[in-house]
Amino acid sequence: MNMILIGPPGAGKGTLAAHVAAAWDIAHISTGEMLRAAVKRGGTAAEQAGRLMRKGLLLPDALILRIVQERLSQHDCAEGFILDGMPRTVAQAQALEAMGVSIDKAILLMVADDVVIRRMTARRICAGCGAGYNLDSMPPKKEGLCDICHEPIIARADDSPETIANRLKLYHHEAEPVIDFYRHRKMLLPIIADSTPQETAAAWHAALAAEHAADRMPH
Ligand code: AMP
């Protein structure tokens, strides 16, 4: 099962994709995570990428396609994958298609803007190991410290209120054509993602099971 995951920043894409990927035993590929790791490693190109990311701006398609193509060629993607955070533009969606990457479903997480803003303001990551937390829904056991490595947890540089507003505006502007791209190809599977990660993951599993059953019905 090859899936693309579309949803606004703060929809819980990372948490949900990790959950569903583990249940289906497929790879979870997050372009945002790969890029943050590259920025942490440093270098001139990484510095430039980091600047764009802090402003909430998209990185060049060519760079994204290069890292995704390289990642998809690794053997853990052979049984399937969830591509989280890519494609963000129609050009990226077209390029994936041109590369011969077959996609079974484009999962669309639907969340209201006010819910997204509330969630992102409460979002934290560990400065040491990068583990994700949310002060409202997934706080660490010890205030301010990572459960795993006990380093301080901090807000992501691109989760400032100003950047959140920018990223939401950009999401609506960029995502609509990508959503239409997959809707026209009858691959779109919308899922309501306003509630807890557990409930949304259950809705995702149920939607896939329903699609699977429908595919097996005689036509
Ligand atoms: P995310 O963790 O998916 O919210 O991504 C964090 C940041 O990485 C985004 O705000 C962009 O700057 C960059 N990024 C991630 N995926 C892409 C993509 N497919 N195309 C362009 N930029 C991306």
PDB file of C-alpha atoms and ligand atoms in Angstrom:
ATOM      1  CA  MET A   1       0.000   0.000   0.000  1.00  0.00           C
ATOM      2  CA  ASN A   2       1.535   3.289  -1.149  1.00  0.00           C
ATOM      3  CA  MET A   3      -0.058   6.347   0.424  1.00  0.00           C
ATOM      4  CA  ILE A   4       0.384  10.072   0.260  1.00  0.00           C
ATOM      5  CA  LEU A   5      -0.611  12.106   3.286  1.00  0.00           C
ATOM      6  CA  ILE A   6      -2.068  15.573   2.796  1.00  0.00           C
ATOM      7  CA  GLY A   7      -3.119  17.833   5.647  1.00  0.00           C
ATOM      8  CA  PRO A   8      -2.465  21.237   7.166  1.00  0.00           C
ATOM      9  CA  PRO A   9       0.562  21.770   9.381  1.00  0.00           C
ATOM     10  CA  GLY A  10      -0.477  20.681  12.860  1.00  0.00           C
ATOM     11  CA  ALA A  11      -2.979  18.073  11.611  1.00  0.00           C
ATOM     12  CA  GLY A  12      -0.945  15.415  13.407  1.00  0.00           C
ATOM     13  CA  LYS A  13       0.480  14.001  10.166  1.00  0.00           C
ATOM     14  CA  GLY A  14       3.709  12.765  11.774  1.00  0.00           C
ATOM     15  CA  THR A  15       2.072  11.028  14.745  1.00  0.00           C
ATOM     16  CA  LEU A  16      -0.674   9.455  12.634  1.00  0.00           C
ATOM     17  CA  ALA A  17       1.594   8.337   9.818  1.00  0.00           C
ATOM     18  CA  ALA A  18       3.989   6.676  12.285  1.00  0.00           C
ATOM     19  CA  HIS A  19       1.044   4.827  13.844  1.00  0.00           C
ATOM     20  CA  VAL A  20      -0.507   3.664  10.550  1.00  0.00           C
ATOM     21  CA  ALA A  21       2.898   2.796   9.018  1.00  0.00           C
ATOM     22  CA  ALA A  22       3.702   0.586  12.033  1.00  0.00           C
ATOM     23  CA  ALA A  23       0.293  -1.145  11.835  1.00  0.00           C
ATOM     24  CA  TRP A  24       0.703  -1.858   8.094  1.00  0.00           C
ATOM     25  CA  ASP A  25       4.433  -2.554   8.385  1.00  0.00           C
ATOM     26  CA  ILE A  26       5.304  -0.002   5.712  1.00  0.00           C
ATOM     27  CA  ALA A  27       7.831   2.861   5.631  1.00  0.00           C
ATOM     28  CA  HIS A  28       7.012   6.326   6.990  1.00  0.00           C
ATOM     29  CA  ILE A  29       8.747   9.006   4.963  1.00  0.00           C
ATOM     30  CA  SER A  30       8.510  12.561   6.273  1.00  0.00           C
ATOM     31  CA  THR A  31      10.216  15.167   4.096  1.00  0.00           C
ATOM     32  CA  GLY A  32      10.018  17.703   6.967  1.00  0.00           C
ATOM     33  CA  GLU A  33      11.849  15.291   9.293  1.00  0.00           C
ATOM     34  CA  MET A  34      14.499  14.441   6.696  1.00  0.00           C
ATOM     35  CA  LEU A  35      15.071  18.149   6.085  1.00  0.00           C
ATOM     36  CA  ARG A  36      15.271  19.012   9.795  1.00  0.00           C
ATOM     37  CA  ALA A  37      17.859  16.233  10.225  1.00  0.00           C
ATOM     38  CA  ALA A  38      19.860  17.608   7.271  1.00  0.00           C
ATOM     39  CA  VAL A  39      19.737  21.143   8.724  1.00  0.00           C
ATOM     40  CA  LYS A  40      20.981  19.800  12.061  1.00  0.00           C
ATOM     41  CA  ARG A  41      23.924  18.109  10.313  1.00  0.00           C
ATOM     42  CA  GLY A  42      24.871  21.529   8.878  1.00  0.00           C
ATOM     43  CA  GLY A  43      26.638  22.794   5.737  1.00  0.00           C
ATOM     44  CA  THR A  44      25.984  25.718   3.391  1.00  0.00           C
ATOM     45  CA  ALA A  45      23.002  24.192   1.555  1.00  0.00           C
ATOM     46  CA  ALA A  46      21.494  23.122   4.882  1.00  0.00           C
ATOM     47  CA  GLU A  47      21.842  26.658   6.252  1.00  0.00           C
ATOM     48  CA  GLN A  48      19.929  28.050   3.295  1.00  0.00           C
ATOM     49  CA  ALA A  49      17.237  25.357   3.630  1.00  0.00           C
ATOM     50  CA  GLY A  50      16.958  26.104   7.354  1.00  0.00           C
ATOM     51  CA  ARG A  51      16.359  29.799   6.665  1.00  0.00           C
ATOM     52  CA  LEU A  52      13.459  29.000   4.275  1.00  0.00           C
ATOM     53  CA  MET A  53      12.001  26.465   6.710  1.00  0.00           C
ATOM     54  CA  ARG A  54      12.062  28.916   9.635  1.00  0.00           C
ATOM     55  CA  LYS A  55      10.040  31.318   7.500  1.00  0.00           C
ATOM     56  CA  GLY A  56       7.566  28.528   6.720  1.00  0.00           C
ATOM     57  CA  LEU A  57       8.423  28.677   3.005  1.00  0.00           C
ATOM     58  CA  LEU A  58       8.609  25.681   0.687  1.00  0.00           C
ATOM     59  CA  LEU A  59      12.003  24.421  -0.476  1.00  0.00           C
ATOM     60  CA  PRO A  60      12.725  24.006  -4.213  1.00  0.00           C
ATOM     61  CA  ASP A  61      10.938  21.107  -5.935  1.00  0.00           C
ATOM     62  CA  ALA A  62      14.200  19.769  -7.420  1.00  0.00           C
ATOM     63  CA  LEU A  63      15.748  19.342  -3.961  1.00  0.00           C
ATOM     64  CA  ILE A  64      12.631  17.651  -2.549  1.00  0.00           C
ATOM     65  CA  LEU A  65      12.355  15.290  -5.524  1.00  0.00           C
ATOM     66  CA  ARG A  66      15.990  14.305  -5.217  1.00  0.00           C
ATOM     67  CA  ILE A  67      15.715  13.350  -1.542  1.00  0.00           C
ATOM     68  CA  VAL A  68      12.365  11.577  -1.995  1.00  0.00           C
ATOM     69  CA  GLN A  69      13.531   9.586  -5.024  1.00  0.00           C
ATOM     70  CA  GLU A  70      16.628   8.520  -3.128  1.00  0.00           C
ATOM     71  CA  ARG A  71      14.567   7.527  -0.071  1.00  0.00           C
ATOM     72  CA  LEU A  72      11.956   5.582  -2.097  1.00  0.00           C
ATOM     73  CA  SER A  73      14.712   3.487  -3.677  1.00  0.00           C
ATOM     74  CA  GLN A  74      15.654   2.057  -0.260  1.00  0.00           C
ATOM     75  CA  HIS A  75      14.489  -1.498   0.297  1.00  0.00           C
ATOM     76  CA  ASP A  76      12.171  -0.765   3.286  1.00  0.00           C
ATOM     77  CA  CYS A  77       9.830   1.043   0.843  1.00  0.00           C
ATOM     78  CA  ALA A  78       9.284  -2.070  -1.297  1.00  0.00           C
ATOM     79  CA  GLU A  79       6.244  -3.246   0.719  1.00  0.00           C
ATOM     80  CA  GLY A  80       4.693   0.217   0.733  1.00  0.00           C
ATOM     81  CA  PHE A  81       5.090   3.644   2.264  1.00  0.00           C
ATOM     82  CA  ILE A  82       3.360   6.707   3.624  1.00  0.00           C
ATOM     83  CA  LEU A  83       4.753   9.848   2.079  1.00  0.00           C
ATOM     84  CA  ASP A  84       4.163  12.556   4.681  1.00  0.00           C
ATOM     85  CA  GLY A  85       4.596  16.191   3.625  1.00  0.00           C
ATOM     86  CA  MET A  86       5.142  15.502  -0.067  1.00  0.00           C
ATOM     87  CA  PRO A  87       3.849  16.345  -2.683  1.00  0.00           C
ATOM     88  CA  ARG A  88       3.167  19.902  -1.531  1.00  0.00           C
ATOM     89  CA  THR A  89       2.740  21.278  -5.079  1.00  0.00           C
ATOM     90  CA  VAL A  90       1.157  20.006  -8.301  1.00  0.00           C
ATOM     91  CA  ALA A  91       4.626  20.098  -9.885  1.00  0.00           C
ATOM     92  CA  GLN A  92       5.831  17.661  -7.185  1.00  0.00           C
ATOM     93  CA  ALA A  93       2.750  15.412  -7.729  1.00  0.00           C
ATOM     94  CA  GLN A  94       3.364  15.395 -11.486  1.00  0.00           C
ATOM     95  CA  ALA A  95       7.044  14.645 -10.970  1.00  0.00           C
ATOM     96  CA  LEU A  96       6.225  11.679  -8.702  1.00  0.00           C
ATOM     97  CA  GLU A  97       3.898  10.334 -11.400  1.00  0.00           C
ATOM     98  CA  ALA A  98       6.547  10.890 -14.070  1.00  0.00           C
ATOM     99  CA  MET A  99       9.065   8.990 -11.915  1.00  0.00           C
ATOM    100  CA  GLY A 100       6.670   6.003 -12.077  1.00  0.00           C
ATOM    101  CA  VAL A 101       5.876   6.049  -8.352  1.00  0.00           C
ATOM    102  CA  SER A 102       2.499   4.318  -8.046  1.00  0.00           C
ATOM    103  CA  ILE A 103       0.148   5.716  -5.405  1.00  0.00           C
ATOM    104  CA  ASP A 104      -2.875   3.773  -4.102  1.00  0.00           C
ATOM    105  CA  LYS A 105      -4.453   6.439  -1.885  1.00  0.00           C
ATOM    106  CA  ALA A 106      -4.037  10.115  -1.126  1.00  0.00           C
ATOM    107  CA  ILE A 107      -5.185  10.504   2.475  1.00  0.00           C
ATOM    108  CA  LEU A 108      -6.576  13.967   3.202  1.00  0.00           C
ATOM    109  CA  LEU A 109      -6.676  14.938   6.886  1.00  0.00           C
ATOM    110  CA  MET A 110      -9.435  17.486   7.374  1.00  0.00           C
ATOM    111  CA  VAL A 111      -8.991  19.824  10.361  1.00  0.00           C
ATOM    112  CA  ALA A 112     -10.461  23.290  11.008  1.00  0.00           C
ATOM    113  CA  ASP A 113      -7.944  26.180  11.084  1.00  0.00           C
ATOM    114  CA  ASP A 114      -8.713  27.147  14.710  1.00  0.00           C
ATOM    115  CA  VAL A 115      -7.995  23.574  15.862  1.00  0.00           C
ATOM    116  CA  VAL A 116      -4.692  23.623  13.940  1.00  0.00           C
ATOM    117  CA  ILE A 117      -3.593  26.927  15.494  1.00  0.00           C
ATOM    118  CA  ARG A 118      -4.392  25.678  19.008  1.00  0.00           C
ATOM    119  CA  ARG A 119      -2.478  22.430  18.428  1.00  0.00           C
ATOM    120  CA  MET A 120       0.597  24.023  16.883  1.00  0.00           C
ATOM    121  CA  THR A 121       0.979  26.564  19.666  1.00  0.00           C
ATOM    122  CA  ALA A 122       1.169  23.637  22.118  1.00  0.00           C
ATOM    123  CA  ARG A 123       3.581  21.569  20.002  1.00  0.00           C
ATOM    124  CA  ARG A 124       7.109  20.804  21.299  1.00  0.00           C
ATOM    125  CA  ILE A 125      10.028  18.659  20.170  1.00  0.00           C
ATOM    126  CA  CYS A 126      12.989  17.329  22.119  1.00  0.00           C
ATOM    127  CA  ALA A 127      16.161  19.347  21.473  1.00  0.00           C
ATOM    128  CA  GLY A 128      18.168  16.126  21.862  1.00  0.00           C
ATOM    129  CA  CYS A 129      16.434  13.241  20.056  1.00  0.00           C
ATOM    130  CA  GLY A 130      13.648  15.065  18.168  1.00  0.00           C
ATOM    131  CA  ALA A 131      10.756  13.156  19.846  1.00  0.00           C
ATOM    132  CA  GLY A 132       7.433  14.987  19.457  1.00  0.00           C
ATOM    133  CA  TYR A 133       5.134  16.226  22.273  1.00  0.00           C
ATOM    134  CA  ASN A 134       2.021  18.364  22.658  1.00  0.00           C
ATOM    135  CA  LEU A 135       1.502  20.256  25.919  1.00  0.00           C
ATOM    136  CA  ASP A 136      -2.300  19.671  25.677  1.00  0.00           C
ATOM    137  CA  SER A 137      -2.665  16.152  24.280  1.00  0.00           C
ATOM    138  CA  MET A 138       0.746  14.461  24.688  1.00  0.00           C
ATOM    139  CA  PRO A 139       2.739  16.195  27.453  1.00  0.00           C
ATOM    140  CA  PRO A 140       6.031  14.710  28.706  1.00  0.00           C
ATOM    141  CA  LYS A 141       5.893  12.914  32.053  1.00  0.00           C
ATOM    142  CA  LYS A 142       8.264  15.485  33.592  1.00  0.00           C
ATOM    143  CA  GLU A 143       7.457  19.099  32.726  1.00  0.00           C
ATOM    144  CA  GLY A 144       9.783  20.531  30.069  1.00  0.00           C
ATOM    145  CA  LEU A 145      11.917  17.370  29.683  1.00  0.00           C
ATOM    146  CA  CYS A 146      11.915  14.574  27.106  1.00  0.00           C
ATOM    147  CA  ASP A 147      10.658  11.192  28.384  1.00  0.00           C
ATOM    148  CA  ILE A 148      13.254   9.352  26.303  1.00  0.00           C
ATOM    149  CA  CYS A 149      16.544  11.266  26.650  1.00  0.00           C
ATOM    150  CA  HIS A 150      15.650  13.845  29.376  1.00  0.00           C
ATOM    151  CA  GLU A 151      16.864  16.793  27.262  1.00  0.00           C
ATOM    152  CA  PRO A 152      14.723  19.981  27.310  1.00  0.00           C
ATOM    153  CA  ILE A 153      11.724  20.089  24.971  1.00  0.00           C
ATOM    154  CA  ILE A 154      11.354  23.230  22.858  1.00  0.00           C
ATOM    155  CA  ALA A 155       8.990  24.801  20.305  1.00  0.00           C
ATOM    156  CA  ARG A 156      10.025  24.201  16.693  1.00  0.00           C
ATOM    157  CA  ALA A 157      11.505  27.363  15.121  1.00  0.00           C
ATOM    158  CA  ASP A 158       8.703  27.278  12.519  1.00  0.00           C
ATOM    159  CA  ASP A 159       5.924  27.009  15.150  1.00  0.00           C
ATOM    160  CA  SER A 160       5.968  30.721  16.103  1.00  0.00           C
ATOM    161  CA  PRO A 161       2.478  32.347  15.846  1.00  0.00           C
ATOM    162  CA  GLU A 162       3.528  34.433  12.836  1.00  0.00           C
ATOM    163  CA  THR A 163       4.953  31.418  10.999  1.00  0.00           C
ATOM    164  CA  ILE A 164       1.901  29.294  11.858  1.00  0.00           C
ATOM    165  CA  ALA A 165      -0.358  31.845  10.134  1.00  0.00           C
ATOM    166  CA  ASN A 166       1.982  31.922   7.108  1.00  0.00           C
ATOM    167  CA  ARG A 167       2.136  28.154   6.847  1.00  0.00           C
ATOM    168  CA  LEU A 168      -1.672  27.798   7.043  1.00  0.00           C
ATOM    169  CA  LYS A 169      -2.148  30.408   4.319  1.00  0.00           C
ATOM    170  CA  LEU A 170       0.469  28.692   2.185  1.00  0.00           C
ATOM    171  CA  TYR A 171      -1.113  25.279   2.865  1.00  0.00           C
ATOM    172  CA  HIS A 172      -4.544  26.385   1.611  1.00  0.00           C
ATOM    173  CA  HIS A 173      -3.013  28.037  -1.428  1.00  0.00           C
ATOM    174  CA  GLU A 174      -0.749  25.101  -2.331  1.00  0.00           C
ATOM    175  CA  ALA A 175      -2.835  22.112  -1.179  1.00  0.00           C
ATOM    176  CA  GLU A 176      -6.088  22.790  -3.065  1.00  0.00           C
ATOM    177  CA  PRO A 177      -4.577  22.050  -6.516  1.00  0.00           C
ATOM    178  CA  VAL A 178      -2.788  18.946  -5.121  1.00  0.00           C
ATOM    179  CA  ILE A 179      -6.086  17.740  -3.587  1.00  0.00           C
ATOM    180  CA  ASP A 180      -7.802  18.287  -6.964  1.00  0.00           C
ATOM    181  CA  PHE A 181      -4.964  16.413  -8.695  1.00  0.00           C
ATOM    182  CA  TYR A 182      -5.673  13.258  -6.637  1.00  0.00           C
ATOM    183  CA  ARG A 183      -9.463  13.784  -6.624  1.00  0.00           C
ATOM    184  CA  HIS A 184      -9.454  13.678 -10.453  1.00  0.00           C
ATOM    185  CA  ARG A 185      -7.506  10.419 -10.285  1.00  0.00           C
ATOM    186  CA  LYS A 186     -10.083   9.001  -7.813  1.00  0.00           C
ATOM    187  CA  MET A 187      -7.356   8.393  -5.239  1.00  0.00           C
ATOM    188  CA  LEU A 188      -8.510  10.872  -2.594  1.00  0.00           C
ATOM    189  CA  LEU A 189      -9.623   9.475   0.777  1.00  0.00           C
ATOM    190  CA  PRO A 190     -10.740  12.279   3.149  1.00  0.00           C
ATOM    191  CA  ILE A 191     -10.590  11.632   6.899  1.00  0.00           C
ATOM    192  CA  ILE A 192     -11.879  13.920   9.643  1.00  0.00           C
ATOM    193  CA  ALA A 193      -8.912  14.703  11.901  1.00  0.00           C
ATOM    194  CA  ASP A 194     -10.419  17.128  14.448  1.00  0.00           C
ATOM    195  CA  SER A 195     -10.317  14.663  17.355  1.00  0.00           C
ATOM    196  CA  THR A 196      -7.543  12.757  19.157  1.00  0.00           C
ATOM    197  CA  PRO A 197      -4.719  10.995  17.259  1.00  0.00           C
ATOM    198  CA  GLN A 198      -6.143   7.625  18.406  1.00  0.00           C
ATOM    199  CA  GLU A 199      -9.613   8.406  16.989  1.00  0.00           C
ATOM    200  CA  THR A 200      -8.193   9.750  13.737  1.00  0.00           C
ATOM    201  CA  ALA A 201      -5.924   6.709  13.315  1.00  0.00           C
ATOM    202  CA  ALA A 202      -8.986   4.471  13.883  1.00  0.00           C
ATOM    203  CA  ALA A 203     -10.922   6.446  11.235  1.00  0.00           C
ATOM    204  CA  TRP A 204      -7.991   6.038   8.818  1.00  0.00           C
ATOM    205  CA  HIS A 205      -7.851   2.244   9.388  1.00  0.00           C
ATOM    206  CA  ALA A 206     -11.648   2.000   8.975  1.00  0.00           C
ATOM    207  CA  ALA A 207     -11.571   4.017   5.730  1.00  0.00           C
ATOM    208  CA  LEU A 208      -8.845   1.768   4.288  1.00  0.00           C
ATOM    209  CA  ALA A 209     -10.713  -1.379   5.346  1.00  0.00           C
ATOM    210  CA  ALA A 210     -13.928  -0.057   3.734  1.00  0.00           C
ATOM    211  CA  GLU A 211     -12.061   0.733   0.495  1.00  0.00           C
ATOM    212  CA  HIS A 212     -10.472  -2.710   0.529  1.00  0.00           C
ATOM    213  CA  ALA A 213     -13.900  -4.359   0.987  1.00  0.00           C
ATOM    214  CA  ALA A 214     -15.416  -2.206  -1.784  1.00  0.00           C
ATOM    215  CA  ASP A 215     -12.585  -3.226  -4.157  1.00  0.00           C
ATOM    216  CA  ARG A 216     -13.465  -6.882  -3.595  1.00  0.00           C
ATOM    217  CA  MET A 217     -17.187  -6.418  -4.340  1.00  0.00           C
ATOM    218  CA  PRO A 218     -18.307  -7.738  -7.739  1.00  0.00           C
ATOM    219  CA  HIS A 219     -18.796  -4.800 -10.154  1.00  0.00           C
TER     220      HIS A 219
HETATM  221  P1  AMP B   1       6.700  19.674   7.740  1.00  0.00           P
HETATM  222  O1  AMP B   1       7.413  19.028   8.887  1.00  0.00           O
HETATM  223  O2  AMP B   1       6.115  18.688   6.766  1.00  0.00           O
HETATM  224  O3  AMP B   1       5.707  20.702   8.196  1.00  0.00           O
HETATM  225  O4  AMP B   1       7.840  20.465   6.907  1.00  0.00           O
HETATM  226  C1  AMP B   1       8.611  21.486   7.488  1.00  0.00           C
HETATM  227  C2  AMP B   1       9.181  22.399   6.413  1.00  0.00           C
HETATM  228  O5  AMP B   1      10.012  21.628   5.521  1.00  0.00           O
HETATM  229  C3  AMP B   1       8.144  23.039   5.498  1.00  0.00           C
HETATM  230  O6  AMP B   1       7.581  24.205   6.058  1.00  0.00           O
HETATM  231  C4  AMP B   1       9.001  23.335   4.259  1.00  0.00           C
HETATM  232  O7  AMP B   1       9.849  24.464   4.494  1.00  0.00           O
HETATM  233  C5  AMP B   1       9.890  22.111   4.172  1.00  0.00           C
HETATM  234  N1  AMP B   1       9.251  21.039   3.361  1.00  0.00           N
HETATM  235  C6  AMP B   1       8.845  19.804   3.798  1.00  0.00           C
HETATM  236  N2  AMP B   1       8.314  19.085   2.791  1.00  0.00           N
HETATM  237  C7  AMP B   1       8.387  19.861   1.689  1.00  0.00           C
HETATM  238  C8  AMP B   1       7.973  19.685   0.332  1.00  0.00           C
HETATM  239  N3  AMP B   1       7.375  18.563  -0.105  1.00  0.00           N
HETATM  240  N4  AMP B   1       8.204  20.713  -0.537  1.00  0.00           N
HETATM  241  C9  AMP B   1       8.795  21.849  -0.130  1.00  0.00           C
HETATM  242  N5  AMP B   1       9.195  22.095   1.139  1.00  0.00           N
HETATM  243  C10 AMP B   1       8.993  21.111   2.052  1.00  0.00           C
END
